[in-house]
XYZ file of C-alpha atoms in Angstrom:
148
model
C 122.937 65.251 -28.832
C 121.560 68.266 -30.669
C 120.217 67.727 -34.161
C 121.506 69.736 -37.112
C 121.773 73.414 -36.185
C 122.982 76.569 -37.894
C 124.146 78.650 -34.902
C 127.840 78.524 -35.758
C 127.165 79.305 -39.407
C 124.885 82.213 -38.472
C 127.441 83.621 -36.029
C 130.089 83.417 -38.753
C 127.855 85.282 -41.204
C 127.015 87.928 -38.597
C 130.730 88.445 -37.928
C 131.551 88.812 -41.625
C 128.680 91.131 -42.545
C 128.979 93.102 -39.311
C 132.697 93.598 -39.956
C 132.034 94.950 -43.449
C 129.388 97.356 -42.168
C 131.658 98.470 -39.298
C 134.460 99.233 -41.791
C 132.069 101.274 -43.949
C 130.807 103.203 -40.922
C 134.369 103.973 -39.842
C 135.279 105.251 -43.300
C 131.965 107.096 -43.670
C 132.567 108.751 -40.311
C 136.030 109.874 -41.354
C 137.824 107.419 -39.071
C 140.839 106.277 -41.033
C 143.381 105.906 -38.228
C 142.457 102.247 -37.692
C 140.403 99.460 -39.247
C 137.743 97.310 -37.624
C 140.107 94.522 -36.576
C 142.489 97.047 -35.030
C 139.472 98.585 -33.312
C 139.011 95.336 -31.356
C 142.543 95.661 -30.035
C 142.050 99.323 -29.189
C 138.751 98.519 -27.464
C 140.507 96.085 -25.102
C 143.272 98.601 -24.414
C 140.764 101.396 -23.754
C 139.311 99.160 -21.030
C 142.684 98.184 -19.543
C 145.906 99.694 -20.832
C 149.236 97.883 -20.612
C 147.918 94.406 -21.411
C 150.352 91.504 -21.991
C 150.310 90.139 -25.544
C 149.053 86.718 -24.380
C 146.072 88.299 -22.622
C 145.376 90.572 -25.601
C 145.332 87.496 -27.840
C 142.824 85.781 -25.540
C 140.550 88.818 -25.210
C 140.468 89.602 -28.932
C 140.290 85.988 -30.081
C 143.189 86.651 -32.468
C 146.007 84.149 -32.890
C 149.319 85.443 -31.545
C 150.879 85.398 -35.025
C 148.017 87.465 -36.469
C 148.069 89.776 -33.474
C 151.829 90.342 -33.760
C 151.606 91.528 -37.370
C 148.642 93.767 -36.525
C 150.556 95.248 -33.594
C 153.498 95.950 -35.911
C 151.215 98.002 -38.179
C 149.573 99.725 -35.215
C 152.960 100.637 -33.769
C 154.042 102.155 -37.102
C 150.749 104.118 -37.133
C 151.526 105.487 -33.628
C 148.535 103.742 -32.023
C 150.358 101.460 -29.569
C 153.727 101.011 -27.891
C 155.346 97.811 -26.660
C 157.184 97.830 -23.349
C 158.846 95.143 -21.281
C 157.077 94.252 -18.053
C 158.904 95.784 -15.080
C 158.810 92.548 -13.060
C 159.162 89.979 -15.877
C 161.312 91.167 -18.780
C 160.180 88.174 -20.863
C 156.664 89.598 -20.960
C 155.776 92.432 -23.334
C 152.907 94.766 -22.530
C 150.885 96.694 -25.091
C 149.858 100.260 -24.266
C 148.012 103.023 -26.070
C 149.635 106.166 -27.377
C 148.071 109.566 -26.703
C 146.917 109.664 -30.309
C 145.043 106.348 -29.861
C 143.451 107.539 -26.617
C 142.030 110.472 -28.567
C 140.237 108.136 -30.995
C 138.003 106.507 -28.405
C 135.076 108.880 -28.885
C 134.954 108.164 -32.610
C 135.114 104.414 -32.000
C 132.365 104.610 -29.356
C 130.128 106.549 -31.765
C 130.502 103.896 -34.485
C 130.013 101.111 -31.906
C 126.737 102.663 -30.753
C 125.605 102.861 -34.364
C 126.478 99.174 -34.835
C 124.490 98.259 -31.709
C 121.477 100.098 -33.109
C 121.812 98.107 -36.326
C 122.275 94.779 -34.542
C 119.392 95.265 -32.145
C 116.838 97.100 -34.281
C 113.399 95.835 -33.233
C 114.688 94.056 -30.095
C 113.403 94.813 -26.611
C 115.908 95.352 -23.784
C 114.910 91.970 -22.388
C 115.552 90.264 -25.725
C 118.975 91.908 -26.006
C 119.889 90.805 -22.470
C 118.706 87.226 -23.095
C 120.524 87.057 -26.435
C 123.794 88.315 -24.961
C 123.485 85.901 -22.017
C 123.099 83.071 -24.522
C 126.141 84.225 -26.486
C 128.184 84.345 -23.259
C 127.173 80.743 -22.549
C 128.250 79.682 -26.055
C 131.542 81.526 -25.613
C 132.106 79.873 -22.218
C 131.518 76.457 -23.814
C 134.044 77.248 -26.527
C 136.672 78.447 -24.024
C 136.223 75.285 -21.956
C 136.598 73.058 -25.013
C 139.639 74.984 -26.223
C 141.357 74.402 -22.857
C 140.678 70.666 -23.189
C 142.186 70.386 -26.663
């Protein structure tokens, strides 16, 4: 058993502060089409378009109820469209609009700036080791979530 640790608390703080900085960088860079939380959804869709809502929920870590309300706002802002799956009409897929596809460069620029902030003073080896450790923590959390 591990003694008292602060990893979870530190990760939570990093997420909160990082989110605030990301929002400021978006606004400072003139990106007002989406906010940081919506950027996570767009990021997943830029990797693979036409993702089912369940998978989008898993990949973003957002609860389906939270995700649904965010998707409503994003649809009204002409960032995404919902379509029924061709083979399973019960499943809804989320796809990017042309306007959202055009925002990727701006998002990538702000993401690179965030990476520079996160990893200032880190060597490539330290970054790789840190991210490997985070993946292990995430894997542990996924496994536990499946058990509960």
